[in-house]
Structure formats: structure tokens, C-alpha cells
Tab-separated table of C-alpha atoms in Angstrom:
chain	number	residue	atom	x	y	z
A	1	ASN	CA	62.547	-11.581	-14.791
A	2	ASP	CA	58.757	-11.782	-15.127
A	3	LEU	CA	58.658	-14.593	-12.567
A	4	VAL	CA	60.759	-12.585	-10.140
A	5	GLU	CA	58.521	-9.545	-10.551
A	6	GLN	CA	55.396	-11.662	-10.021
A	7	ALA	CA	56.901	-13.290	-6.929
A	8	ASP	CA	57.864	-9.865	-5.589
A	9	LEU	CA	54.329	-8.566	-6.189
A	10	MET	CA	52.873	-11.593	-4.396
A	11	LEU	CA	55.251	-11.040	-1.478
A	12	GLN	CA	54.282	-7.346	-1.277
A	13	ALA	CA	50.563	-8.161	-1.449
A	14	ALA	CA	50.825	-10.665	1.413
A	15	TRP	CA	53.250	-8.587	3.530
A	16	ASP	CA	50.663	-6.954	5.792
A	17	GLN	CA	48.377	-9.981	6.159
A	18	ASP	CA	48.969	-11.642	9.518
A	19	GLN	CA	47.606	-15.037	8.475
A	20	ALA	CA	49.092	-15.217	4.958
A	21	PRO	CA	49.936	-18.864	4.144
A	22	LEU	CA	53.084	-17.619	2.421
A	23	PHE	CA	54.559	-16.787	5.832
A	24	GLN	CA	53.364	-19.860	7.709
A	25	ASP	CA	56.679	-21.755	7.611
A	26	VAL	CA	59.075	-18.908	6.827
A	27	GLY	CA	58.694	-15.328	8.020
A	28	ARG	CA	58.440	-12.220	5.875
A	29	VAL	CA	62.123	-11.372	5.892
A	30	GLY	CA	63.006	-14.999	5.215
A	31	ARG	CA	60.741	-15.077	2.152
A	32	LEU	CA	62.272	-11.837	0.912
A	33	GLN	CA	65.707	-13.347	1.364
A	34	GLN	CA	64.666	-16.481	-0.522
A	35	LEU	CA	63.510	-14.274	-3.386
A	36	GLU	CA	66.781	-12.341	-3.340
A	37	GLY	CA	68.709	-15.619	-3.331
A	38	ALA	CA	66.724	-16.732	-6.374
A	39	VAL	CA	67.527	-13.434	-8.098
A	40	VAL	CA	71.228	-13.952	-7.395
A	41	GLY	CA	70.966	-17.429	-8.906
A	42	LEU	CA	69.187	-16.099	-11.998
A	43	GLU	CA	71.804	-13.376	-12.438
A	44	LEU	CA	74.534	-16.013	-12.209
A	45	MET	CA	72.838	-18.167	-14.827
A	46	ALA	CA	72.562	-15.129	-17.093
A	47	GLY	CA	76.299	-14.491	-16.695
A	48	LYS	CA	75.747	-11.238	-14.806
A	49	LEU	CA	78.413	-11.819	-12.157
A	50	GLU	CA	78.709	-8.208	-11.018
A	51	GLU	CA	74.952	-7.778	-10.489
A	52	ALA	CA	74.707	-11.111	-8.681
A	53	SER	CA	77.684	-10.278	-6.472
A	54	GLN	CA	76.371	-6.819	-5.599
A	55	LEU	CA	73.099	-8.275	-4.348
A	56	ALA	CA	74.966	-11.096	-2.591
A	57	MET	CA	77.262	-8.625	-0.840
A	58	ARG	CA	74.250	-6.569	0.262
A	59	MET	CA	72.745	-9.708	1.798
A	60	LEU	CA	75.971	-10.607	3.592
A	61	VAL	CA	76.522	-7.087	4.936
A	62	GLU	CA	73.004	-5.903	5.764
A	63	ASP	CA	70.989	-8.988	6.692
A	64	GLU	CA	71.216	-10.005	10.325
A	65	PHE	CA	70.560	-13.667	9.521
A	66	LEU	CA	70.908	-15.654	6.296
A	67	ILE	CA	68.949	-18.680	5.189
A	68	ASP	CA	71.468	-21.384	4.281
A	69	ALA	CA	70.423	-21.628	0.624
A	70	SER	CA	70.704	-17.850	0.227
A	71	PHE	CA	74.104	-17.870	1.906
A	72	VAL	CA	75.373	-20.587	-0.446
A	73	VAL	CA	74.291	-18.770	-3.602
A	74	ALA	CA	75.634	-15.449	-2.277
A	75	ALA	CA	79.020	-16.936	-1.426
A	76	ASP	CA	79.158	-18.733	-4.773
A	77	SER	CA	78.481	-15.529	-6.706
A	78	ILE	CA	81.215	-13.628	-4.887
A	79	LEU	CA	83.728	-16.436	-5.386
A	80	ARG	CA	82.849	-16.651	-9.089
A	81	LEU	CA	83.375	-12.929	-9.488
A	82	MET	CA	86.726	-13.145	-7.700
A	83	ARG	CA	87.835	-15.816	-10.193
A	84	GLU	CA	87.246	-13.540	-13.161
A	85	PRO	CA	90.575	-13.141	-15.001
A	86	SER	CA	89.966	-9.415	-15.527
A	87	LEU	CA	90.036	-8.824	-11.759
A	88	ALA	CA	93.327	-8.780	-9.923
A	89	TRP	CA	92.498	-10.941	-6.914
A	90	SER	CA	95.471	-12.914	-5.636
A	91	LYS	CA	95.267	-16.679	-5.251
A	92	GLU	CA	95.684	-16.233	-1.513
A	93	ALA	CA	92.763	-13.794	-1.294
A	94	LYS	CA	90.530	-16.185	-3.242
A	95	LEU	CA	91.558	-19.119	-1.062
A	96	ARG	CA	91.094	-17.201	2.188
A	97	THR	CA	87.680	-15.955	1.090
A	98	SER	CA	86.611	-19.476	0.166
A	99	LEU	CA	87.833	-20.845	3.500
A	100	GLU	CA	86.083	-18.046	5.394
A	101	PHE	CA	82.787	-18.804	3.637
A	102	ARG	CA	83.186	-22.475	4.577
A	103	ARG	CA	83.897	-21.541	8.190
A	104	MET	CA	80.872	-19.249	8.282
A	105	ARG	CA	78.619	-21.950	6.854
A	106	ARG	CA	79.813	-24.556	9.361
A	107	ALA	CA	79.096	-22.161	12.231
A	108	GLY	CA	75.641	-21.490	10.791
A	109	LYS	CA	74.880	-25.192	10.572
A	110	ARG	CA	75.381	-25.494	14.304
A	111	THR	CA	72.684	-22.896	14.972
A	112	ALA	CA	70.435	-23.471	11.959
A	113	LEU	CA	66.930	-24.853	12.158
A	114	ASP	CA	66.852	-28.599	12.498
A	115	ILE	CA	65.360	-30.098	9.372
A	116	GLU	CA	65.943	-33.730	10.342
A	117	ARG	CA	68.143	-34.977	7.535
A	118	CYS	CA	69.262	-38.582	7.309
A	119	PHE	CA	72.684	-39.669	6.063
A	120	VAL	CA	73.584	-43.291	5.385
A	121	PHE	CA	77.149	-44.300	4.622
A	122	CYS	CA	77.524	-47.575	2.741
A	123	ILE	CA	80.967	-49.156	2.906
A	124	GLU	CA	81.991	-52.379	1.259
A	125	LEU	CA	84.592	-54.129	3.355
A	126	GLY	CA	87.060	-56.538	1.881
A	127	GLU	CA	89.699	-58.756	3.429
A	128	LYS	CA	92.188	-55.871	3.257
A	129	LEU	CA	90.088	-53.656	5.539
A	130	GLU	CA	89.282	-56.081	8.340
A	131	GLY	CA	91.009	-54.947	11.520
A	132	THR	CA	93.226	-52.391	9.795
A	133	LEU	CA	93.923	-48.744	10.264
A	134	GLU	CA	91.640	-48.047	7.274
A	135	LEU	CA	88.617	-48.750	9.481
A	136	VAL	CA	89.893	-46.277	12.061
A	137	LYS	CA	90.349	-43.678	9.311
A	138	ILE	CA	86.826	-44.306	7.973
A	139	HIS	CA	85.438	-43.926	11.500
A	140	GLU	CA	87.305	-40.628	11.999
A	141	GLU	CA	86.092	-39.237	8.665
A	142	VAL	CA	82.473	-40.162	9.390
A	143	MET	CA	82.725	-38.486	12.795
A	144	ASP	CA	84.305	-35.376	11.241
A	145	PHE	CA	81.442	-35.248	8.729
A	146	TYR	CA	78.926	-35.549	11.558
A	147	GLU	CA	80.559	-32.764	13.585
A	148	GLU	CA	80.848	-30.381	10.615
A	149	GLN	CA	77.629	-31.042	8.699
A	150	CYS	CA	74.935	-32.399	11.001
A	151	ASN	CA	72.394	-30.736	13.244
A	152	THR	CA	70.996	-32.147	16.483
A	153	LYS	CA	67.985	-33.880	14.903
A	154	ASP	CA	69.915	-35.360	11.953
A	155	THR	CA	70.547	-39.088	11.918
A	156	VAL	CA	73.581	-40.858	10.575
A	157	GLY	CA	73.751	-44.528	9.732
A	158	LEU	CA	76.504	-46.838	8.617
A	159	VAL	CA	76.012	-49.948	6.532
A	160	ALA	CA	79.054	-52.188	6.158
A	161	LEU	CA	79.056	-55.049	3.685
A	162	ASN	CA	81.650	-57.778	3.973
A	163	ASN	CA	82.221	-59.426	0.581
A	164	THR	CA	84.953	-61.892	1.399
A	165	SER	CA	83.983	-64.740	-0.879
């Protein structure tokens, strides 16, 4: 908690400074959200699911935009709380909530900042795969991954090894 308090004090001290290096890459609200995401993560690690979920729900309801890392930790905390045996959430409600968080994250990835990630798929081909439907399936799965997970500046590569000795 001391680290969180110190980070919060640093954020407050820099808040009104136009040229603060702290806000060079990420704006004020973004930095505050990063700090809140870190607090949610710390609460989760401490086993304080209710506190983590309350802050996570506040972020999801009140914040106009969410940084991806903050969204992930917020969604995770809510899903963990829903899985608590003492709460009476149905399996369907838990599944639907999980699916909705996934859908929300995919939509966010399409409009998120491009951070130029690089993905390389390495596939070892054998005699069984040459010219079969397995190659078509691999191609479809790679394309699905690209559509769901990649931004415009991301690159995707495929390395295929043919070990038919």
C-alpha cells in the first residue's frame, strides 16, 4: 500500500504540470487508470476480491475509455468474485459475463492504439500434413487469430518446417 500511496502522491504532484514527463506517453486520466488497475491487481493478490471488484466495477461503469491492461484486470476481478462459492451466481450468468468481457475486449482491440506487435507461428509439417485439410484448418485458425487479436500495425509471420526424413 505504501507504493500505491507514493505513486498516487507523485501523480497528484505532476497533475497540473503541462510538461510533466509522467504524462508524455500516457495522459493524466490514463495514468490514473493504470494506478487503479495496479490497485485492483494488488487487492486480488491480497485475496480482497470484493474490494478489487468494487474498484473494477467503478472503472467499467464510470470511465469513458479503458486501457487494455486495466480492462483485463478489472474483468478478471469481477469474474473471480462471481466464482466465489458463497455467491449464488448461476453457471450461465458466469459464462455470459465471461463471453461479454471477451467480446468487449475484441472490440477494443480494433480501436486500440497500435503498438506494433509481432507474432510468428512456427509449424512443423510432416508427411501427414502435406496437401491435407489440416493445412486449411491451420490457415483458417491463423486468420481467425489475426482478425480477433491484431491491430493494423501488427505483423504476423508463419514459419513452416518440413521434416520428412
